[in-house]
Coordinates of C-alpha atoms in Angstrom, one line a residue:
X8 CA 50.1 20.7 -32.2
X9 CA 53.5 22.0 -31.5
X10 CA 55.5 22.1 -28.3
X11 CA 58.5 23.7 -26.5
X12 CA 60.2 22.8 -24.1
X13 CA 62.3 25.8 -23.1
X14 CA 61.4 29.8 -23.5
X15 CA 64.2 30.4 -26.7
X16 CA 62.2 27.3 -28.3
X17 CA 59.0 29.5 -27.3
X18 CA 59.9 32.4 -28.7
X19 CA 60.5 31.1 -32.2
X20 CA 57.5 29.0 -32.2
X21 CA 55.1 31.8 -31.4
X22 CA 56.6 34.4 -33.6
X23 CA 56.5 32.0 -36.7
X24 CA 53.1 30.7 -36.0
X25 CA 52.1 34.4 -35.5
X26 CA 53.4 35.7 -38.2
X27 CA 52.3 32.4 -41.0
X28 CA 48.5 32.9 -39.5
X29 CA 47.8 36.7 -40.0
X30 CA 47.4 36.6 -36.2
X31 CA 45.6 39.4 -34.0
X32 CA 44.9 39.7 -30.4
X33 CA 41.0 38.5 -29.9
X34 CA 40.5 40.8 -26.8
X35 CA 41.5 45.0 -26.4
X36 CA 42.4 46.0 -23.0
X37 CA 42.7 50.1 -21.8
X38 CA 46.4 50.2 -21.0
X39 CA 45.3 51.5 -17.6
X40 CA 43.4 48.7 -16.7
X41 CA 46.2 46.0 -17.5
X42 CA 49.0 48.4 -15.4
X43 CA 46.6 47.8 -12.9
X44 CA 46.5 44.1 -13.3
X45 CA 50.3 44.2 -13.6
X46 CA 50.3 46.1 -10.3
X47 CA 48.3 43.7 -8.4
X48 CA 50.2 40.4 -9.4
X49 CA 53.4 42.6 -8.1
X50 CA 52.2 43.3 -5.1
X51 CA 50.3 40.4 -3.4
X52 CA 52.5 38.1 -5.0
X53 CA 49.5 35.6 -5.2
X54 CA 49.8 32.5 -8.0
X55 CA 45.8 33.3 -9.0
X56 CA 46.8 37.3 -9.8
X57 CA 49.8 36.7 -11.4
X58 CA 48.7 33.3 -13.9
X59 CA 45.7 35.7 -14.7
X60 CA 47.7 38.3 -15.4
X61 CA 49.8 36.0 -17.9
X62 CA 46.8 34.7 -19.2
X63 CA 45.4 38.4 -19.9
X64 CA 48.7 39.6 -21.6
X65 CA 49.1 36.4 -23.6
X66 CA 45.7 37.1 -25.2
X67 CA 45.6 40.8 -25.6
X68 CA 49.5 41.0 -26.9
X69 CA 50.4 42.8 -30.0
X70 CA 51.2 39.8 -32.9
X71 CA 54.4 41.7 -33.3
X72 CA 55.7 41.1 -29.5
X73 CA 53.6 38.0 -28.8
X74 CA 56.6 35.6 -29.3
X75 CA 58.8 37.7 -26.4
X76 CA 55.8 38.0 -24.2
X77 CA 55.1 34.1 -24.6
X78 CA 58.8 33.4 -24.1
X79 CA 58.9 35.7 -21.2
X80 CA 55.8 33.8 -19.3
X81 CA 57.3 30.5 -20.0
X82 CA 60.8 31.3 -18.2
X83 CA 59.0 32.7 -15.4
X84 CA 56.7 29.3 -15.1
X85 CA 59.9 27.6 -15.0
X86 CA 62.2 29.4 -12.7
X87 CA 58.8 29.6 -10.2
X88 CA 56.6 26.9 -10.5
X89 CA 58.8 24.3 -12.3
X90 CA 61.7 23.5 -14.4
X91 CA 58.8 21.0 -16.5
X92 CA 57.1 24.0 -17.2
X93 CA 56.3 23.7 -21.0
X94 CA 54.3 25.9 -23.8
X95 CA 52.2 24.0 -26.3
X96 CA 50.1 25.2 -29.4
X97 CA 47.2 23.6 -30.5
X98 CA 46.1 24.6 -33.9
X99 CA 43.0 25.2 -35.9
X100 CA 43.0 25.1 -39.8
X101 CA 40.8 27.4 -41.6
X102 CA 39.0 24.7 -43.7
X103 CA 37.7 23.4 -40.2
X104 CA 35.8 26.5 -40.2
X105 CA 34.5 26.6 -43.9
X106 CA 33.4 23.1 -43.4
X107 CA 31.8 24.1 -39.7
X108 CA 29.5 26.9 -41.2
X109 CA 28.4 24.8 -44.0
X110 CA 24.9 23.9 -42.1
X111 CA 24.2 27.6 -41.1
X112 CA 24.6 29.0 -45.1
X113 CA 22.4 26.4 -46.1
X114 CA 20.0 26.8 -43.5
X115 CA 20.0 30.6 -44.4
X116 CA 19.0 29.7 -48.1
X117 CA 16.8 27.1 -46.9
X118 CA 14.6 29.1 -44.8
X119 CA 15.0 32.9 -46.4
X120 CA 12.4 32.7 -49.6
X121 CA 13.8 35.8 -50.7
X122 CA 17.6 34.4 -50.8
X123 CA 16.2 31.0 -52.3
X124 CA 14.7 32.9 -54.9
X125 CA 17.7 34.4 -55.4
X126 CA 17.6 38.1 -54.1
X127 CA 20.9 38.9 -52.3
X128 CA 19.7 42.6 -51.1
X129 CA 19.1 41.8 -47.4
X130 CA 22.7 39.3 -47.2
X131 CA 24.7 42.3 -48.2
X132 CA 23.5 44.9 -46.8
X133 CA 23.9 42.3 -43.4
X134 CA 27.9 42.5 -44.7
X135 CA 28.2 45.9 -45.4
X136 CA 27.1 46.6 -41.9
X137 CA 29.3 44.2 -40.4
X138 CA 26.8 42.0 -39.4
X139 CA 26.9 37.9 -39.5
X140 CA 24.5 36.9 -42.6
X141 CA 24.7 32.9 -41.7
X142 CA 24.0 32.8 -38.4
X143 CA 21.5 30.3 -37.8
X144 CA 22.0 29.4 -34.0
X145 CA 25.6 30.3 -34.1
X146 CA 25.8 31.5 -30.6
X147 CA 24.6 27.6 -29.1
X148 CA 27.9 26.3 -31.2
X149 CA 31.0 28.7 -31.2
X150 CA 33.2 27.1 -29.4
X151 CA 34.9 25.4 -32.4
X152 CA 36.1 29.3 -33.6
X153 CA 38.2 29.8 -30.6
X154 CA 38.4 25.5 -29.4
X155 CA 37.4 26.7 -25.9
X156 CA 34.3 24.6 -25.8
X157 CA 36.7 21.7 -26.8
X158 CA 39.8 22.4 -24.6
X159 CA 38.1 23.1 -21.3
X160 CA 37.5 19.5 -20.1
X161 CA 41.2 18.7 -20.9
X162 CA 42.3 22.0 -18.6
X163 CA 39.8 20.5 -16.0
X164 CA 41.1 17.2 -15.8
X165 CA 42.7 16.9 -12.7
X166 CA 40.2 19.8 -10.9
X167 CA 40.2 21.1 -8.3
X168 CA 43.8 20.8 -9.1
X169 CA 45.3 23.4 -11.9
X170 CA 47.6 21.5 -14.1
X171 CA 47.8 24.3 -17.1
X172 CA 46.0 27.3 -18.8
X173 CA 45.4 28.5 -21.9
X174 CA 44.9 31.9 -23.8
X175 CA 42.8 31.4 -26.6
X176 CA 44.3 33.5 -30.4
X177 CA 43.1 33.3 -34.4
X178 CA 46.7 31.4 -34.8
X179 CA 45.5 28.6 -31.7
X180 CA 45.1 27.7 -28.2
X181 CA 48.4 28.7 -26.6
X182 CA 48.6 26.1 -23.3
X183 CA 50.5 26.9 -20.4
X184 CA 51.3 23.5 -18.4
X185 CA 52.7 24.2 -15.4
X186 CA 54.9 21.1 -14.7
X187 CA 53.7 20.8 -11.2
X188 CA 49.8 20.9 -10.7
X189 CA 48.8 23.5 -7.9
X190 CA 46.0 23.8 -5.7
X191 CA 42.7 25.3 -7.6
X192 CA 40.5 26.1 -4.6
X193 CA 41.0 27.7 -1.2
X194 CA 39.3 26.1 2.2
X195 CA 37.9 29.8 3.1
X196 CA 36.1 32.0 0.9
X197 CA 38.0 33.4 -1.8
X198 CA 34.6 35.7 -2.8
X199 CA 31.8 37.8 -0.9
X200 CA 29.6 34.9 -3.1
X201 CA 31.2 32.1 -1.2
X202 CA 30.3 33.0 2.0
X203 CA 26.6 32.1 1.0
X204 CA 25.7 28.2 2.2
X205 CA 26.4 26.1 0.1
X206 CA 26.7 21.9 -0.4
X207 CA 30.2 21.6 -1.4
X208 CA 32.4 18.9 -1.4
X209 CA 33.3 17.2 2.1
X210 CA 36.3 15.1 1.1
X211 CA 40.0 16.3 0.9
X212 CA 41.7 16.4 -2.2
X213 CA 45.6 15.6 -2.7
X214 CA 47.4 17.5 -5.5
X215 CA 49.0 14.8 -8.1
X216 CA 52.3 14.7 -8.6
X217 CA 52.6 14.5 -12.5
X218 CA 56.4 13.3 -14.7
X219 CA 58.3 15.7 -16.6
X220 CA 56.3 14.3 -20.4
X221 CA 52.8 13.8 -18.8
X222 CA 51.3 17.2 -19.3
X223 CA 52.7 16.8 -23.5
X224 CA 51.4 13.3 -23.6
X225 CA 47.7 14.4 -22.2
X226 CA 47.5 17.6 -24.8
X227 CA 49.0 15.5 -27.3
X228 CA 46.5 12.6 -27.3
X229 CA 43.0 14.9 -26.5
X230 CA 44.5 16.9 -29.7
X231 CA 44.8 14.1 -32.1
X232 CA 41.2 12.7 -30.7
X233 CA 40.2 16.2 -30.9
X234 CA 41.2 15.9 -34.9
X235 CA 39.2 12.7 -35.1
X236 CA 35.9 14.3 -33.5
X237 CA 36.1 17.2 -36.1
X238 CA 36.3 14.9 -38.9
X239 CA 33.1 13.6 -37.9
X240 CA 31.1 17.0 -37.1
X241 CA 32.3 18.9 -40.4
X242 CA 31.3 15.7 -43.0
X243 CA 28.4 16.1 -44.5
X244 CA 27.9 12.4 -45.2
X245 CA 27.1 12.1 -42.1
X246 CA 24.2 14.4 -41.7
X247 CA 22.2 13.1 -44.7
X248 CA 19.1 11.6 -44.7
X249 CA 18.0 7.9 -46.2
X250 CA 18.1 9.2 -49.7
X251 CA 21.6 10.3 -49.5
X252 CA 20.9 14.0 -49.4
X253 CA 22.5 16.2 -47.0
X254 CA 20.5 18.1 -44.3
X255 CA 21.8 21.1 -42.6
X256 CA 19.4 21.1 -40.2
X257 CA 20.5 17.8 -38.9
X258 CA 24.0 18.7 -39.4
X259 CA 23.5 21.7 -37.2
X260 CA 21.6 19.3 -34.4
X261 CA 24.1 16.8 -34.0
X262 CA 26.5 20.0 -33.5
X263 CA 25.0 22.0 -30.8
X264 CA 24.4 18.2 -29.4
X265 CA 28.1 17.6 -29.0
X266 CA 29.4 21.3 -27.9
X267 CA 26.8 21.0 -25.3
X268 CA 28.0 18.0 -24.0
X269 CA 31.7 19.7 -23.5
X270 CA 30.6 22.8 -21.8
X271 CA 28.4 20.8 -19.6
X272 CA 31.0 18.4 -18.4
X273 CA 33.4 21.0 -18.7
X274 CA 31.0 22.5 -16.0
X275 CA 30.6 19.7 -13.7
X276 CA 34.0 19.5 -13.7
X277 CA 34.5 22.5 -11.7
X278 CA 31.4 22.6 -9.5
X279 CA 33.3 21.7 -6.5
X280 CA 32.0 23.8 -4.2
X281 CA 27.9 23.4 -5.4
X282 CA 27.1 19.5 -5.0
X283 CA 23.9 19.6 -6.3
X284 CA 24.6 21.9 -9.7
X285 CA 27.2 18.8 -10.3
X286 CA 24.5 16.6 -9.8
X287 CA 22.2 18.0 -12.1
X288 CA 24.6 19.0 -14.9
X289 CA 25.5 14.6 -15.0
X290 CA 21.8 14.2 -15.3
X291 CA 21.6 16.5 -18.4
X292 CA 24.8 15.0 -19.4
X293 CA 23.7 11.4 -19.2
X294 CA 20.7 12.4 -21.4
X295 CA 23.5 14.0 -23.7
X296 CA 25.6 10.8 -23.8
X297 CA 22.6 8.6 -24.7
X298 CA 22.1 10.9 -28.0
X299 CA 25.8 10.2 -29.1
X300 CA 26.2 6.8 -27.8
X301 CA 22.9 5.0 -28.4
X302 CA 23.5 4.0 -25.0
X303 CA 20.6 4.6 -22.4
X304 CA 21.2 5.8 -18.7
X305 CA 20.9 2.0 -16.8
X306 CA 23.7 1.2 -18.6
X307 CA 26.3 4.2 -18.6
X308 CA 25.2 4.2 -14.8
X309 CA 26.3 0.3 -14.4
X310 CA 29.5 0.1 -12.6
X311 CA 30.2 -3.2 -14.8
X312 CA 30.3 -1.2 -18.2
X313 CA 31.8 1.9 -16.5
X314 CA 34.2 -0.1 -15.1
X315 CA 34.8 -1.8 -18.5
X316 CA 34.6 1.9 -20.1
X317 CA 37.5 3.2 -18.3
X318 CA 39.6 0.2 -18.3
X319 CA 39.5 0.0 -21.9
X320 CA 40.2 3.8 -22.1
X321 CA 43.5 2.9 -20.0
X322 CA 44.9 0.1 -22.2
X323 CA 44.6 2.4 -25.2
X324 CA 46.2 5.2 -23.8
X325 CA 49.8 6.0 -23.0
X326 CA 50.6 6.0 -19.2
X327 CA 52.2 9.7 -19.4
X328 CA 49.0 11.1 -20.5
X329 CA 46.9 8.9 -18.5
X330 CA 48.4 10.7 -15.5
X331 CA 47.0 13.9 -16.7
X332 CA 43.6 12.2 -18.2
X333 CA 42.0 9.2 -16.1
X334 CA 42.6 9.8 -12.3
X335 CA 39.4 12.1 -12.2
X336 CA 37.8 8.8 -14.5
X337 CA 38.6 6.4 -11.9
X338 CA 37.2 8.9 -9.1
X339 CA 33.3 8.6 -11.1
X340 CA 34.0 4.7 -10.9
X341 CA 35.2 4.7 -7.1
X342 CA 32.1 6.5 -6.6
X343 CA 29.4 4.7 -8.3
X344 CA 30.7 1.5 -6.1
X345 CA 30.0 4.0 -4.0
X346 CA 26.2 4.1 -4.0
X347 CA 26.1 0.9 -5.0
X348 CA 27.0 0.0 -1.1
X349 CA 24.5 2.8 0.1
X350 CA 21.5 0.1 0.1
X351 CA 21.4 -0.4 3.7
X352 CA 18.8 -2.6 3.6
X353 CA 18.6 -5.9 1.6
X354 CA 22.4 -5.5 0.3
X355 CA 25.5 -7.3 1.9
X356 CA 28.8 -5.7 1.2
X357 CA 30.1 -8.0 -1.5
X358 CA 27.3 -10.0 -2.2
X359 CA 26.6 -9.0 -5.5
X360 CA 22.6 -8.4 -5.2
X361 CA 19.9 -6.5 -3.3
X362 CA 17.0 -7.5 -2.2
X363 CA 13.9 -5.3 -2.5
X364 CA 11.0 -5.3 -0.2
X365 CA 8.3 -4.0 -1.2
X366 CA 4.8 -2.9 1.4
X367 CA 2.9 -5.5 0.0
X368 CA 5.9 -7.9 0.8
X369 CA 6.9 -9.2 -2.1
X370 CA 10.2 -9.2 -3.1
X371 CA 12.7 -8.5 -6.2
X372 CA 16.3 -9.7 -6.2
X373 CA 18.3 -7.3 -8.2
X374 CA 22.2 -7.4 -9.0
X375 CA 23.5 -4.4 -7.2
X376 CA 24.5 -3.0 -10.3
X377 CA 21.5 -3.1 -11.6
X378 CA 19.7 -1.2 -8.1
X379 CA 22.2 1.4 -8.0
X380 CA 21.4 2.2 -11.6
X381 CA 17.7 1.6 -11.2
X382 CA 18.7 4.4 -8.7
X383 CA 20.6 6.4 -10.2
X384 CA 17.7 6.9 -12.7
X385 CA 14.8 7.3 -9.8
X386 CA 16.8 10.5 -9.0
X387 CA 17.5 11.7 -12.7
X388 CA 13.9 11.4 -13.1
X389 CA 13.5 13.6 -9.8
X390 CA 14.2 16.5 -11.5
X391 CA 10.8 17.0 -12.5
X392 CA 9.9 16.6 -8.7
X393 CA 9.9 13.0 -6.7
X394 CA 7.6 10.2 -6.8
X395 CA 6.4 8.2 -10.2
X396 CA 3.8 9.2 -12.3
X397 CA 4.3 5.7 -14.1
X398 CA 1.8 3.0 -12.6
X399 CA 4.2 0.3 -13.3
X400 CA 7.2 2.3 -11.7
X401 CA 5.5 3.7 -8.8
X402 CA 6.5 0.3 -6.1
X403 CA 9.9 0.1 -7.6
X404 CA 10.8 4.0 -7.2
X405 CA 9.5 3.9 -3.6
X406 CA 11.6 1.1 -2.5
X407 CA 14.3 1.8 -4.1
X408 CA 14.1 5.6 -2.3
X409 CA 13.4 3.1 1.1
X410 CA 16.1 0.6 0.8
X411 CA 19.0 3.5 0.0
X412 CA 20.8 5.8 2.6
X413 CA 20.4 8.6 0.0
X414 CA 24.4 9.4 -0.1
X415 CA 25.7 10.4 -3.6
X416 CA 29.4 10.7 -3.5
X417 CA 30.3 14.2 -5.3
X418 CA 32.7 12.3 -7.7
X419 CA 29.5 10.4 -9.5
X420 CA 29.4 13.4 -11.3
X421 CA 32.4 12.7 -13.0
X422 CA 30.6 9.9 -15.1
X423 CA 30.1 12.4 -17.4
X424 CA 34.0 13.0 -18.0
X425 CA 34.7 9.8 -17.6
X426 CA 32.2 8.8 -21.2
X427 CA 33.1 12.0 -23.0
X428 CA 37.1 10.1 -23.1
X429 CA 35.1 7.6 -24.7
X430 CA 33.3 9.5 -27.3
X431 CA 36.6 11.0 -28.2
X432 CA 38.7 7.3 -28.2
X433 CA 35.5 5.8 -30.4
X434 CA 35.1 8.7 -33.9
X435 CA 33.7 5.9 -35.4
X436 CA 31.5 4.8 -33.1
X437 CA 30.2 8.4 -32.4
X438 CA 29.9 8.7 -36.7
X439 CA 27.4 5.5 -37.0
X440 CA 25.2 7.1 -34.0
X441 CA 24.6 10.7 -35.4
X442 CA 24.1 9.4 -38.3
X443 CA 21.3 7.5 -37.4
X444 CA 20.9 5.3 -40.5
X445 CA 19.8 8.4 -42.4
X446 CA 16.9 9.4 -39.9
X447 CA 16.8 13.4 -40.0

């Protein structure tokens, strides 16, 4: 990771980085079409046109004249936005990609007879027609060529607020933080798409102030976590069986298990305006979690342990970063408290337990952590359509439905963010659970 803090200290970090990595612009734009883009931010002067527009150049920019064009964006962040305004590289090494595609060349061998048997016709004739030979489900975990996969929850962190952005080149992530977060959504329809009904989120939301180091604190620790978490995914010892022998099909599991659980938090993140796709992404996410963890849904959806989960997350962290990090964290905890109160019947505010009636009229007496997670789980399980097909969960599910007003705050769908912190603060914790005690 590498950091400046004003637009000469940009220019020389760009141009060296640019020119050590062999650089080259991962998108091609028609000239026309970015004069256009150019044109637009110039005349409707609106923050969205001309960040995009920065965001375009910065990724389709000649090597040669990125370190000027970088330079230039960051003095105009500064002098506009904020004097805190700041440029930051985070960097991929090369053997993180050997050591990524290790699974996919071994599956390749493993499941081509001709290759095993060691007939190389069809692999380079793939090559000489520029085609990917060892691509064994390479499209369900490419986010580690580019880090977008892995970057997108940290970008996200303080949404619907817009802290920084990135453009994404073969020498890094070039991050943009903007020194003062701005507003990411509009209250009218911004698009002809968001005039269609939709459940969106009811409840205001104030823009954070942030201090001058937060937004280098917060890049600084999801990078070094970020280092951690790839020294887990690219080591074969973890993905070997009870014999000690690697298996790349394992390997390549446990790594389309953990992309998947960035993108989709990185999703719920933004679903702002669609309060059920939020809803259903934390479902999927939960199930996610409980893969990595070896922790099941009742438990990440007790507000004791998420309580727990977050306030160990903030004593480990530094308070600059924290301010970037763990506000939308403590947002999922606010609102699983939250439908922990919505039993209107058989719950007392601050009496710790609910009381369940069921038809018959007997009764259970559950903590309230315990119902709201119980819940929680009534509706995950909903997404195959309502009602039990379980004999023995059948009285529970229906009371539980009963005794509940049915309001989910929109912020529960943060959970998900809130746990994927803690898979990146634990490496070793995530290391012991995908490995599994050699189970393939």
């Amino acid at each position: 990771m590498d950091h400046a803090l004003n637009a000469g200290q940009t220019r020389t970090l760009i141009a060296r980085l640019a020119a050590s990595s062999s650089d080259r612009a991962p998108h091609v734009l028609e000239p026309t079409e970015l004069q256009r883009r150019i044109d637009r931010a110039e005349q409707t002067k609106d923050p969205v046109d001309i960040l995009w527009l920065s965001q375009l150049q910065t990724q389709v920019c000649p090597a040669a004249d990125l370190g000027d064009l970088v330079a230039g964006v960051h003095r105009e962040l500064q002098r506009q936005i904020s004097s805190d305004a700041r440029v930051h590289v985070l960097r991929r090494g090369r053997d993180l990609l050997h050591r990524s595609q290790l699974a996919t060349v071994l599956l390749r061998v493993e499941y081509d007879p001709q290759l095993r048997a060691g007939n190389l016709k069809y692999v380079q004739a793939a090559n000489a027609a520029g085609k990917t030979a060892f691509a064994s489900s390479s499209g369900l975990s490419d986010g580690i060529f580019l880090l977008d996969a892995y970057a997108g929850s940290l970008l996200a962190a303080l949404a619907p607020s817009i802290w920084a952005f990135t453009a994404h080149r073969e020498l890094g992530v070039i991050t943009y933080t903007l020194g003062l977060p701005l507003a990411g959504t509009r209250g009218n329809a911004a698009e002809l798409l968001h005039i269609l009904s939709l459940q969106g989120d009811p409840n205001p939301f104030t823009v954070p102030m942030l201090s001058a180091n937060a937004g280098t604190a917060a890049i600084d620790w999801w990078g070094s976590r970020l280092n951690e978490l790839f020294g887990v995914l690219t080591d074969p010892a973890v993905f070997t069986d009870q014999n000690g022998e690697y298996r790349p099909i394992k390997h390549l599991h446990c790594r389309m298990t953990v992309e998947q659980l960035f993108r989709r938090v990185n999703s719920s993140q933004i679903a702002r305006r669609d309060i059920n796709a939020r809803r259903v992404l934390l479902f999927t996410v939960l199930d996610t979690l409980e893969r990595v963890t070896g922790r099941d849904l009742s438990k990440l959806c007790s507000l004791p342990f998420a309580q727990k989960t977050l306030d160990t997350l903030r004593a480990g962290m530094p308070a600059d970063a924290a301010e970037v990090l763990l506000p939308a964290a403590d947002r999922a905890v606010a609102a699983l408290k939250q439908v922990q109160d919505g039993f209107f019947m058989g719950h007392q505010p601050g009496s710790g337990e609910v009381t369940l009636t069921h038809t018959d009229n007997t009764v259970a007496r559950l903590d309230a952590a315990v119902a709201a997670a119980d819940y929680i789980k009534v509706l995950r399980d909903a997404t195959h359509g309502h009602g039990s097909n379980r004999s023995g969960r059948v009285d529970r599910t229906n009371a539980l439905l009963a005794h509940h007003d049915g309001t989910i705050p929109h912020d529960l769908g943060l959970l998900g963010y809130l746990y994927l912190l803690d898979v990146l603060a634990n490496p070793d914790n995530l290391r012991s659970h995908l490995y599994r005690g050699g189970k393939v």
